[in-house]
mmCIF file of C-alpha atoms and ligand atoms in Angstrom:
data_model
loop_
_atom_site.group_PDB
_atom_site.id
_atom_site.type_symbol
_atom_site.label_atom_id
_atom_site.label_comp_id
_atom_site.label_asym_id
_atom_site.label_seq_id
_atom_site.Cartn_x
_atom_site.Cartn_y
_atom_site.Cartn_z
ATOM 1 C CA UNK A 945 0.000 0.000 0.000
ATOM 2 C CA UNK A 946 1.240 3.427 -0.958
ATOM 3 C CA UNK A 947 2.078 5.896 1.816
ATOM 4 C CA UNK A 948 3.219 8.903 -0.183
ATOM 5 C CA UNK A 949 1.469 12.261 -0.543
ATOM 6 C CA UNK A 950 -1.847 12.414 -2.376
ATOM 7 C CA UNK A 951 -3.450 15.276 -4.263
ATOM 8 C CA UNK A 952 -7.232 15.552 -4.481
ATOM 9 C CA UNK A 953 -8.805 17.823 -7.084
ATOM 10 C CA UNK A 954 -12.275 18.900 -5.968
ATOM 11 C CA UNK A 955 -11.262 18.233 -2.358
ATOM 12 C CA UNK A 956 -13.453 21.084 -1.060
ATOM 13 C CA UNK A 957 -16.528 19.305 -2.424
ATOM 14 C CA UNK A 958 -18.761 16.595 -1.043
ATOM 15 C CA UNK A 959 -16.936 13.393 -2.008
ATOM 16 C CA UNK A 960 -13.453 14.951 -2.217
ATOM 17 C CA UNK A 961 -13.525 16.328 1.333
ATOM 18 C CA UNK A 962 -14.657 12.964 2.725
ATOM 19 C CA UNK A 963 -11.765 11.369 0.800
ATOM 20 C CA UNK A 964 -9.350 13.977 2.209
ATOM 21 C CA UNK A 965 -10.499 13.142 5.761
ATOM 22 C CA UNK A 966 -9.908 9.423 5.147
ATOM 23 C CA UNK A 967 -6.477 9.948 3.558
ATOM 24 C CA UNK A 968 -5.371 12.072 6.532
ATOM 25 C CA UNK A 969 -6.779 9.539 9.007
ATOM 26 C CA UNK A 970 -4.471 6.994 7.327
ATOM 27 C CA UNK A 971 -1.476 9.232 7.876
ATOM 28 C CA UNK A 972 -1.142 10.462 4.302
ATOM 29 C CA UNK A 973 0.091 13.949 3.441
ATOM 30 C CA UNK A 974 -2.832 15.474 1.581
ATOM 31 C CA UNK A 975 -2.992 18.312 -0.960
ATOM 32 C CA UNK A 976 -6.328 19.735 -2.079
ATOM 33 C CA UNK A 977 -6.770 21.614 -5.361
ATOM 34 C CA UNK A 978 -10.120 23.386 -5.720
ATOM 35 C CA UNK A 979 -11.279 26.700 -7.213
ATOM 36 C CA UNK A 980 -14.203 26.839 -4.743
ATOM 37 C CA UNK A 981 -16.654 27.113 -7.650
ATOM 38 C CA UNK A 982 -19.163 25.360 -5.433
ATOM 39 C CA UNK A 983 -16.919 23.619 -2.927
ATOM 40 C CA UNK A 984 -16.451 25.136 0.539
ATOM 41 C CA UNK A 985 -13.145 26.140 2.079
ATOM 42 C CA UNK A 986 -14.297 24.866 5.478
ATOM 43 C CA UNK A 987 -14.841 21.379 4.038
ATOM 44 C CA UNK A 988 -11.079 21.040 3.546
ATOM 45 C CA UNK A 989 -9.527 19.394 6.612
ATOM 46 C CA UNK A 990 -7.179 21.729 8.508
ATOM 47 C CA UNK A 991 -4.348 19.187 8.150
ATOM 48 C CA UNK A 992 -4.514 19.349 4.335
ATOM 49 C CA UNK A 993 -2.499 21.758 2.173
ATOM 50 C CA UNK A 994 -5.038 23.839 0.276
ATOM 51 C CA UNK A 995 -4.311 25.259 -3.193
ATOM 52 C CA UNK A 996 -7.050 27.487 -4.575
ATOM 53 C CA UNK A 997 -6.555 27.019 -8.308
ATOM 54 C CA UNK A 998 -8.626 26.115 -11.327
ATOM 55 C CA UNK A 999 -7.680 22.761 -12.874
ATOM 56 C CA UNK A 1000 -7.876 24.442 -16.294
ATOM 57 C CA UNK A 1001 -4.863 26.624 -15.354
ATOM 58 C CA UNK A 1002 -2.525 23.910 -16.609
ATOM 59 C CA UNK A 1003 0.752 25.591 -15.638
ATOM 60 C CA UNK A 1004 -0.287 26.413 -12.083
ATOM 61 C CA UNK A 1005 -1.719 22.934 -11.671
ATOM 62 C CA UNK A 1006 1.458 21.217 -12.906
ATOM 63 C CA UNK A 1007 3.547 23.377 -10.563
ATOM 64 C CA UNK A 1008 1.425 22.416 -7.543
ATOM 65 C CA UNK A 1009 1.489 18.726 -8.508
ATOM 66 C CA UNK A 1010 5.295 18.884 -8.810
ATOM 67 C CA UNK A 1011 5.800 20.716 -5.508
ATOM 68 C CA UNK A 1012 3.413 18.408 -3.645
ATOM 69 C CA UNK A 1013 5.442 15.313 -4.518
ATOM 70 C CA UNK A 1014 2.098 13.508 -4.917
ATOM 71 C CA UNK A 1015 2.249 9.924 -6.158
ATOM 72 C CA UNK A 1016 -1.496 9.758 -6.712
ATOM 73 C CA UNK A 1017 -3.977 12.291 -8.021
ATOM 74 C CA UNK A 1018 -7.601 11.644 -7.134
ATOM 75 C CA UNK A 1019 -9.356 13.695 -9.807
ATOM 76 C CA UNK A 1020 -12.805 14.702 -8.538
ATOM 77 C CA UNK A 1021 -13.022 18.383 -9.565
ATOM 78 C CA UNK A 1022 -15.814 18.746 -12.090
ATOM 79 C CA UNK A 1023 -18.805 20.607 -13.323
ATOM 80 C CA UNK A 1024 -21.169 18.034 -11.795
ATOM 81 C CA UNK A 1025 -24.601 19.616 -12.267
ATOM 82 C CA UNK A 1026 -26.581 17.978 -15.088
ATOM 83 C CA UNK A 1027 -28.866 20.988 -15.548
ATOM 84 C CA UNK A 1028 -25.940 23.430 -15.779
ATOM 85 C CA UNK A 1029 -24.419 21.070 -18.354
ATOM 86 C CA UNK A 1030 -27.565 21.213 -20.503
ATOM 87 C CA UNK A 1031 -27.685 25.033 -20.265
ATOM 88 C CA UNK A 1032 -23.936 25.594 -20.723
ATOM 89 C CA UNK A 1033 -22.455 22.621 -22.610
ATOM 90 C CA UNK A 1034 -19.230 24.403 -23.610
ATOM 91 C CA UNK A 1035 -18.553 25.352 -19.969
ATOM 92 C CA UNK A 1036 -19.246 21.747 -18.934
ATOM 93 C CA UNK A 1037 -16.844 20.402 -21.570
ATOM 94 C CA UNK A 1038 -14.237 23.016 -20.672
ATOM 95 C CA UNK A 1039 -14.085 21.920 -17.016
ATOM 96 C CA UNK A 1040 -14.727 18.193 -17.452
ATOM 97 C CA UNK A 1041 -12.743 17.484 -20.621
ATOM 98 C CA UNK A 1042 -10.030 20.161 -20.883
ATOM 99 C CA UNK A 1043 -9.646 20.252 -17.098
ATOM 100 C CA UNK A 1044 -9.094 16.489 -17.076
ATOM 101 C CA UNK A 1045 -6.511 16.773 -19.872
ATOM 102 C CA UNK A 1046 -4.656 19.366 -17.754
ATOM 103 C CA UNK A 1047 -4.696 16.945 -14.795
ATOM 104 C CA UNK A 1048 -3.376 14.121 -16.997
ATOM 105 C CA UNK A 1049 -0.602 16.326 -18.388
ATOM 106 C CA UNK A 1050 0.499 17.279 -14.872
ATOM 107 C CA UNK A 1051 0.413 13.574 -13.911
ATOM 108 C CA UNK A 1052 2.485 12.597 -16.953
ATOM 109 C CA UNK A 1053 5.054 15.300 -16.240
ATOM 110 C CA UNK A 1054 5.461 14.308 -12.599
ATOM 111 C CA UNK A 1055 4.914 10.545 -12.817
ATOM 112 C CA UNK A 1056 1.627 10.313 -10.870
ATOM 113 C CA UNK A 1057 -1.193 7.786 -11.070
ATOM 114 C CA UNK A 1058 -4.678 9.230 -11.717
ATOM 115 C CA UNK A 1059 -7.946 7.944 -10.251
ATOM 116 C CA UNK A 1060 -10.947 9.598 -11.862
ATOM 117 C CA UNK A 1061 -14.490 10.127 -10.552
ATOM 118 C CA UNK A 1062 -16.622 9.186 -13.534
ATOM 119 C CA UNK A 1063 -20.341 8.517 -13.615
ATOM 120 C CA UNK A 1064 -22.416 5.362 -14.029
ATOM 121 C CA UNK A 1065 -26.041 6.311 -14.673
ATOM 122 C CA UNK A 1066 -25.326 9.484 -16.665
ATOM 123 C CA UNK A 1067 -22.787 7.540 -18.747
ATOM 124 C CA UNK A 1068 -24.867 4.488 -19.648
ATOM 125 C CA UNK A 1069 -28.038 6.505 -20.177
ATOM 126 C CA UNK A 1070 -31.179 4.493 -20.802
ATOM 127 C CA UNK A 1071 -32.089 2.546 -23.937
ATOM 128 C CA UNK A 1072 -33.870 -0.650 -24.956
ATOM 129 C CA UNK A 1073 -31.639 -3.618 -24.243
ATOM 130 C CA UNK A 1074 -29.503 -1.910 -21.542
ATOM 131 C CA UNK A 1075 -29.233 -4.443 -18.701
ATOM 132 C CA UNK A 1076 -30.059 -3.038 -15.226
ATOM 133 C CA UNK A 1077 -27.888 -3.363 -13.130
ATOM 134 C CA UNK A 1078 -25.584 -2.283 -15.981
ATOM 135 C CA UNK A 1079 -22.172 -3.924 -16.378
ATOM 136 C CA UNK A 1080 -19.100 -1.983 -17.559
ATOM 137 C CA UNK A 1081 -19.316 -3.811 -20.907
ATOM 138 C CA UNK A 1082 -22.668 -2.147 -21.707
ATOM 139 C CA UNK A 1083 -22.526 0.522 -24.379
ATOM 140 C CA UNK A 1084 -22.533 4.082 -22.985
ATOM 141 C CA UNK A 1085 -25.174 6.304 -24.541
ATOM 142 C CA UNK A 1086 -25.245 9.485 -22.436
ATOM 143 C CA UNK A 1087 -28.362 11.652 -22.493
ATOM 144 C CA UNK A 1088 -26.715 14.844 -21.214
ATOM 145 C CA UNK A 1089 -23.604 16.917 -21.979
ATOM 146 C CA UNK A 1090 -22.420 15.994 -18.459
ATOM 147 C CA UNK A 1091 -22.549 12.258 -19.271
ATOM 148 C CA UNK A 1092 -20.826 12.894 -22.610
ATOM 149 C CA UNK A 1093 -18.044 15.005 -21.057
ATOM 150 C CA UNK A 1094 -17.365 12.348 -18.404
ATOM 151 C CA UNK A 1095 -17.194 9.588 -21.059
ATOM 152 C CA UNK A 1096 -14.834 11.773 -23.140
ATOM 153 C CA UNK A 1097 -12.640 12.283 -20.072
ATOM 154 C CA UNK A 1098 -12.562 8.495 -19.499
ATOM 155 C CA UNK A 1099 -11.300 8.157 -23.084
ATOM 156 C CA UNK A 1100 -8.418 10.528 -22.312
ATOM 157 C CA UNK A 1101 -7.515 8.557 -19.183
ATOM 158 C CA UNK A 1102 -7.212 5.249 -21.002
ATOM 159 C CA UNK A 1103 -5.374 6.916 -23.892
ATOM 160 C CA UNK A 1104 -2.775 8.392 -21.476
ATOM 161 C CA UNK A 1105 -2.260 4.854 -20.203
ATOM 162 C CA UNK A 1106 -1.518 3.608 -23.713
ATOM 163 C CA UNK A 1107 0.480 6.579 -25.005
ATOM 164 C CA UNK A 1108 2.410 7.633 -21.891
ATOM 165 C CA UNK A 1109 2.015 4.648 -19.569
ATOM 166 C CA UNK A 1110 0.330 6.909 -17.004
ATOM 167 C CA UNK A 1111 -1.441 4.537 -14.575
ATOM 168 C CA UNK A 1112 -5.125 5.512 -14.646
ATOM 169 C CA UNK A 1113 -8.399 4.096 -13.340
ATOM 170 C CA UNK A 1114 -11.919 5.463 -13.899
ATOM 171 C CA UNK A 1115 -14.511 4.748 -11.214
ATOM 172 C CA UNK A 1116 -18.073 5.054 -12.506
ATOM 173 C CA UNK A 1117 -19.944 6.147 -9.391
ATOM 174 C CA UNK A 1118 -23.610 5.549 -8.671
ATOM 175 C CA UNK A 1119 -25.673 8.273 -6.982
ATOM 176 C CA UNK A 1120 -23.456 9.147 -4.058
ATOM 177 C CA UNK A 1121 -25.179 10.313 -0.867
ATOM 178 C CA UNK A 1122 -24.125 10.934 2.710
ATOM 179 C CA UNK A 1123 -22.711 13.466 5.173
ATOM 180 C CA UNK A 1124 -21.632 16.824 3.689
ATOM 181 C CA UNK A 1125 -23.740 16.272 0.609
ATOM 182 C CA UNK A 1126 -24.650 19.301 -1.464
ATOM 183 C CA UNK A 1127 -28.329 19.377 -2.516
ATOM 184 C CA UNK A 1128 -27.301 20.182 -6.121
ATOM 185 C CA UNK A 1129 -25.282 17.030 -6.884
ATOM 186 C CA UNK A 1130 -26.448 13.949 -8.778
ATOM 187 C CA UNK A 1131 -27.925 12.390 -5.639
ATOM 188 C CA UNK A 1132 -28.954 15.764 -4.205
ATOM 189 C CA UNK A 1133 -32.459 14.455 -3.588
ATOM 190 C CA UNK A 1134 -31.325 12.822 -0.321
ATOM 191 C CA UNK A 1135 -29.954 16.120 1.037
ATOM 192 C CA UNK A 1136 -33.065 17.976 -0.149
ATOM 193 C CA UNK A 1137 -35.378 15.487 1.592
ATOM 194 C CA UNK A 1138 -33.309 15.782 4.794
ATOM 195 C CA UNK A 1139 -33.671 19.575 4.679
ATOM 196 C CA UNK A 1140 -37.432 19.390 4.124
ATOM 197 C CA UNK A 1141 -37.840 16.896 6.931
ATOM 198 C CA UNK A 1142 -35.979 19.147 9.385
ATOM 199 C CA UNK A 1143 -38.089 22.130 8.208
ATOM 200 C CA UNK A 1144 -41.240 20.089 8.876
ATOM 201 C CA UNK A 1145 -42.188 20.282 5.176
ATOM 202 C CA UNK A 1146 -43.321 17.385 2.958
ATOM 203 C CA UNK A 1147 -40.923 16.069 0.301
ATOM 204 C CA UNK A 1148 -41.678 17.006 -3.335
ATOM 205 C CA UNK A 1149 -41.517 14.028 -5.687
ATOM 206 C CA UNK A 1150 -41.448 14.429 -9.476
ATOM 207 C CA UNK A 1151 -43.445 11.864 -11.458
ATOM 208 C CA UNK A 1152 -44.681 8.710 -9.767
ATOM 209 C CA UNK A 1153 -41.661 8.379 -7.459
ATOM 210 C CA UNK A 1154 -40.939 4.917 -8.858
ATOM 211 C CA UNK A 1155 -37.849 5.995 -10.803
ATOM 212 C CA UNK A 1156 -34.834 4.049 -9.503
ATOM 213 C CA UNK A 1157 -31.208 4.938 -8.796
ATOM 214 C CA UNK A 1158 -28.212 3.163 -7.326
ATOM 215 C CA UNK A 1159 -27.566 5.107 -4.096
ATOM 216 C CA UNK A 1160 -24.079 4.470 -2.746
ATOM 217 C CA UNK A 1161 -22.839 5.857 0.581
ATOM 218 C CA UNK A 1162 -19.985 8.362 0.432
ATOM 219 C CA UNK A 1163 -17.947 6.398 3.010
ATOM 220 C CA UNK A 1164 -18.093 3.359 0.723
ATOM 221 C CA UNK A 1165 -17.075 5.459 -2.294
ATOM 222 C CA UNK A 1166 -14.058 6.761 -0.361
ATOM 223 C CA UNK A 1167 -13.055 3.153 0.416
ATOM 224 C CA UNK A 1168 -13.371 2.307 -3.291
ATOM 225 C CA UNK A 1169 -10.989 5.143 -4.247
ATOM 226 C CA UNK A 1170 -8.433 4.035 -1.650
ATOM 227 C CA UNK A 1171 -8.749 0.394 -2.724
ATOM 228 C CA UNK A 1172 -8.270 1.433 -6.356
ATOM 229 C CA UNK A 1173 -5.125 3.335 -5.373
ATOM 230 C CA UNK A 1174 -3.751 0.373 -3.424
ATOM 231 C CA UNK A 1175 -4.467 -2.229 -6.111
ATOM 232 C CA UNK A 1176 -4.075 0.079 -9.123
ATOM 233 C CA UNK A 1177 -5.678 -1.997 -11.891
ATOM 234 C CA UNK A 1178 -4.280 0.397 -14.509
ATOM 235 C CA UNK A 1179 -6.408 1.013 -17.578
ATOM 236 C CA UNK A 1180 -9.625 -0.253 -15.998
ATOM 237 C CA UNK A 1181 -13.055 1.357 -15.765
ATOM 238 C CA UNK A 1182 -15.022 0.087 -12.769
ATOM 239 C CA UNK A 1183 -18.583 0.648 -11.548
ATOM 240 C CA UNK A 1184 -18.952 1.671 -7.898
ATOM 241 C CA UNK A 1185 -22.514 1.089 -6.778
ATOM 242 C CA UNK A 1186 -24.706 -1.252 -4.767
ATOM 243 C CA UNK A 1187 -26.328 -3.030 -7.766
ATOM 244 C CA UNK A 1188 -29.676 -2.297 -6.109
ATOM 245 C CA UNK A 1189 -32.511 -0.252 -7.543
ATOM 246 C CA UNK A 1190 -33.904 2.123 -4.933
ATOM 247 C CA UNK A 1191 -36.958 4.255 -5.738
ATOM 248 C CA UNK A 1192 -37.511 7.842 -4.691
ATOM 249 C CA UNK A 1193 -40.464 6.628 -2.601
ATOM 250 C CA UNK A 1194 -38.089 4.191 -0.836
ATOM 251 C CA UNK A 1195 -35.962 7.215 0.158
ATOM 252 C CA UNK A 1196 -39.008 9.050 1.497
ATOM 253 C CA UNK A 1197 -39.914 6.012 3.549
ATOM 254 C CA UNK A 1198 -36.341 5.303 4.707
ATOM 255 C CA UNK A 1199 -36.030 8.853 6.032
ATOM 256 C CA UNK A 1200 -39.497 8.854 7.560
ATOM 257 C CA UNK A 1201 -40.018 12.053 5.547
ATOM 258 C CA UNK A 1202 -43.836 11.930 5.611
ATOM 259 C CA UNK A 1203 -46.418 11.945 2.841
ATOM 260 C CA UNK A 1204 -44.828 13.209 -0.421
ATOM 261 C CA UNK A 1205 -46.332 15.879 -2.666
ATOM 262 C CA UNK A 1206 -46.373 14.489 -6.221
ATOM 263 C CA UNK A 1207 -45.471 16.878 -9.053
ATOM 264 C CA UNK A 1208 -45.157 16.539 -12.852
ATOM 265 C CA UNK A 1209 -42.370 14.267 -14.090
ATOM 266 C CA UNK A 1210 -39.222 16.092 -15.221
ATOM 267 C CA UNK A 1211 -38.318 15.876 -18.883
ATOM 268 C CA UNK A 1212 -35.298 13.745 -19.744
ATOM 269 C CA UNK A 1213 -34.986 12.006 -16.372
ATOM 270 C CA UNK A 1214 -33.865 8.360 -16.439
ATOM 271 C CA UNK A 1215 -36.519 5.913 -15.253
ATOM 272 C CA UNK A 1216 -34.175 3.151 -14.071
ATOM 273 C CA UNK A 1217 -30.510 3.039 -13.144
ATOM 274 C CA UNK A 1218 -28.300 0.628 -11.189
ATOM 275 C CA UNK A 1219 -24.697 -0.512 -11.568
ATOM 276 C CA UNK A 1220 -23.395 -4.084 -11.546
ATOM 277 C CA UNK A 1221 -20.543 -4.293 -9.036
ATOM 278 C CA UNK A 1222 -18.901 -7.692 -9.656
ATOM 279 C CA UNK A 1223 -15.875 -6.061 -11.305
ATOM 280 C CA UNK A 1224 -15.282 -3.840 -8.248
ATOM 281 C CA UNK A 1225 -15.420 -6.947 -6.092
ATOM 282 C CA UNK A 1226 -13.008 -8.882 -8.347
ATOM 283 C CA UNK A 1227 -10.455 -6.143 -9.033
ATOM 284 C CA UNK A 1228 -10.640 -4.037 -5.877
ATOM 285 C CA UNK A 1229 -11.984 -6.448 -3.279
ATOM 286 C CA UNK A 1230 -14.608 -3.738 -2.730
ATOM 287 C CA UNK A 1231 -18.209 -4.172 -1.708
ATOM 288 C CA UNK A 1232 -20.591 -1.575 -0.339
ATOM 289 C CA UNK A 1233 -20.801 -1.866 3.452
ATOM 290 C CA UNK A 1234 -23.519 0.674 4.326
ATOM 291 C CA UNK A 1235 -27.175 -0.376 4.185
ATOM 292 C CA UNK A 1236 -29.395 2.326 2.709
ATOM 293 C CA UNK A 1237 -31.530 2.790 5.843
ATOM 294 C CA UNK A 1238 -28.465 3.402 8.045
ATOM 295 C CA UNK A 1239 -26.852 5.632 5.429
ATOM 296 C CA UNK A 1240 -29.973 7.803 5.198
ATOM 297 C CA UNK A 1241 -30.081 8.213 8.972
ATOM 298 C CA UNK A 1242 -26.364 9.130 9.038
ATOM 299 C CA UNK A 1243 -27.020 11.773 6.360
ATOM 300 C CA UNK A 1244 -29.964 13.181 8.292
ATOM 301 C CA UNK A 1245 -27.831 13.355 11.464
ATOM 302 C CA UNK A 1246 -25.080 15.266 9.676
ATOM 303 C CA UNK A 1247 -27.545 17.779 8.183
ATOM 304 C CA UNK A 1248 -29.130 18.236 11.627
ATOM 305 C CA UNK A 1249 -25.734 18.741 13.327
ATOM 306 C CA UNK A 1250 -24.647 21.265 10.731
ATOM 307 C CA UNK A 1251 -27.906 23.223 10.994
ATOM 308 C CA UNK A 1252 -27.561 23.522 14.741
ATOM 309 C CA UNK A 1253 -24.095 25.071 14.258
ATOM 310 C CA UNK A 1254 -23.905 26.431 10.675
ATOM 311 C CA UNK A 1255 -20.525 28.126 11.186
ATOM 312 C CA UNK A 1256 -18.895 24.815 12.041
ATOM 313 C CA UNK A 1257 -17.409 22.414 9.526
ATOM 314 C CA UNK A 1258 -20.186 20.070 8.345
ATOM 315 C CA UNK A 1259 -19.461 16.628 9.807
ATOM 316 C CA UNK A 1260 -18.241 14.080 7.254
ATOM 317 C CA UNK A 1261 -18.717 10.315 7.091
ATOM 318 C CA UNK A 1262 -15.803 9.718 9.482
ATOM 319 C CA UNK A 1263 -17.157 12.009 12.234
ATOM 320 C CA UNK A 1264 -20.657 10.555 11.894
ATOM 321 C CA UNK A 1265 -19.250 7.013 12.153
ATOM 322 C CA UNK A 1266 -17.144 7.813 15.219
ATOM 323 C CA UNK A 1267 -20.087 9.570 16.921
ATOM 324 C CA UNK A 1268 -22.100 6.384 16.435
ATOM 325 C CA UNK A 1269 -19.443 4.076 17.815
ATOM 326 C CA UNK A 1270 -18.173 6.380 20.555
HETATM 327 N N1 NAD B 1338 -22.261 13.063 -6.162
HETATM 328 C C1 NAD B 1338 -22.577 12.087 -7.021
HETATM 329 O O1 NAD B 1338 -23.604 11.430 -6.890
HETATM 330 C C2 NAD B 1338 -21.637 11.737 -8.147
HETATM 331 C C3 NAD B 1338 -21.968 10.677 -9.001
HETATM 332 C C4 NAD B 1338 -21.121 10.337 -10.048
HETATM 333 C C5 NAD B 1338 -19.943 11.058 -10.224
HETATM 334 N N2 NAD B 1338 -19.654 12.082 -9.407
HETATM 335 C C6 NAD B 1338 -18.404 12.822 -9.631
HETATM 336 O O2 NAD B 1338 -17.650 12.844 -8.429
HETATM 337 C C7 NAD B 1338 -16.922 14.070 -8.354
HETATM 338 C C8 NAD B 1338 -17.205 14.777 -7.040
HETATM 339 O O3 NAD B 1338 -18.600 15.017 -6.957
HETATM 340 P P1 NAD B 1338 -19.259 15.780 -5.733
HETATM 341 O O4 NAD B 1338 -20.647 15.283 -5.618
HETATM 342 O O5 NAD B 1338 -18.345 15.732 -4.569
HETATM 343 O O6 NAD B 1338 -19.341 17.248 -6.335
HETATM 344 P P2 NAD B 1338 -18.983 18.652 -5.696
HETATM 345 O O7 NAD B 1338 -19.573 19.670 -6.629
HETATM 346 O O8 NAD B 1338 -19.335 18.694 -4.256
HETATM 347 O O9 NAD B 1338 -17.391 18.713 -5.825
HETATM 348 C C9 NAD B 1338 -16.725 19.143 -6.975
HETATM 349 C C10 NAD B 1338 -15.624 20.098 -6.540
HETATM 350 O O10 NAD B 1338 -14.891 20.504 -7.699
HETATM 351 C C11 NAD B 1338 -14.586 21.873 -7.570
HETATM 352 N N3 NAD B 1338 -14.379 22.426 -8.912
HETATM 353 C C12 NAD B 1338 -15.315 22.617 -9.868
HETATM 354 N N4 NAD B 1338 -14.731 23.132 -10.965
HETATM 355 C C13 NAD B 1338 -13.410 23.267 -10.690
HETATM 356 C C14 NAD B 1338 -12.287 23.743 -11.436
HETATM 357 N N5 NAD B 1338 -12.428 24.196 -12.685
HETATM 358 N N6 NAD B 1338 -11.070 23.742 -10.834
HETATM 359 C C15 NAD B 1338 -10.918 23.295 -9.563
HETATM 360 N N7 NAD B 1338 -11.939 22.837 -8.819
HETATM 361 C C16 NAD B 1338 -13.167 22.815 -9.376
HETATM 362 C C17 NAD B 1338 -15.800 22.474 -6.870
HETATM 363 O O11 NAD B 1338 -15.522 23.719 -6.254
HETATM 364 C C18 NAD B 1338 -16.155 21.375 -5.869
HETATM 365 O O12 NAD B 1338 -15.500 21.558 -4.640
HETATM 366 C C19 NAD B 1338 -17.310 14.878 -9.590
HETATM 367 O O13 NAD B 1338 -16.329 14.648 -10.575
HETATM 368 C C20 NAD B 1338 -18.628 14.261 -10.006
HETATM 369 O O14 NAD B 1338 -18.861 14.423 -11.392
HETATM 370 C C21 NAD B 1338 -20.461 12.450 -8.365
#
């Protein structure tokens, strides 16, 4: 297992800051690169070295990567809002494609491995004949610029492996939820429902509420990134999900969020999505550990704790877990 410094792009965001906490807890020197576009400075652990730069500033990025001495770059910085991507596709491609190329160039120059946060559901899309849960061998047919930019970025990762022998792995994440979640992300619905519940308001559900997603707990996703770093199956693309279809109504019930208010279905939303996870088990020895009911309660607890003290750092998956055991 590697013990050298790590660099996390997007480390002021939801998943990246939970990953930074875990890396530090394992005694790793940790560098965070984030332009704070929507990440929060206070999410970055105080033990981490914070570099406020845009990944598209290739020269600055390469300089920071070189100075950090990082062996591994966890590349999570992204334009991750599907609706922004539809409204501003060139901005989405700029951050997600050109930004990723800048990260890969810095990695090539300084001999780093790159682990990339890609997407499952937005990558596969939905079409007749797509198996659900979807295996990595299924054709990707994205239905949004966000899905397309992530698939393009995956192409650059594998190409850098072939052309420059840069060790790269793409993890296709399910709908990640958990402590420190931002309501605007792909799985933002969990954070939104938690907020409504604490406000004493009913959850709003679009369509019949039977649309399914593969909700995977942020603590499990962090473990998948660290397992991918340790085992480094270079050149691989691996789904990280629970292989379970969970409906929006299941979330409402799991949170005890009350009777939902049903609203018109949203155009272009996928009806079903789940990710096969046998490859993650085979190549990474990874399996999701958190049951959805427990994960939802942990998320609710973290939102509640943060609301009671909004100036504090929102608790992450590690703090929530230690509060439960201690
Ligand atoms: N949350 C999910 O359900 C989910 C699912 C699949 C994939 N992903 C991917 O995982 C990664 C992390 O997602 P998240 O939910 O933590 O999102 P997030 O928005 O909380 O984090 C992204 C971070 O990237 C930073 N950033 C954005 N543009 C930047 C730029 N140009 N330069 C430097 N930093 C920049 C933001 O400030 C933010 O802190 C993203 O790549 C996302 O596409 C997330």
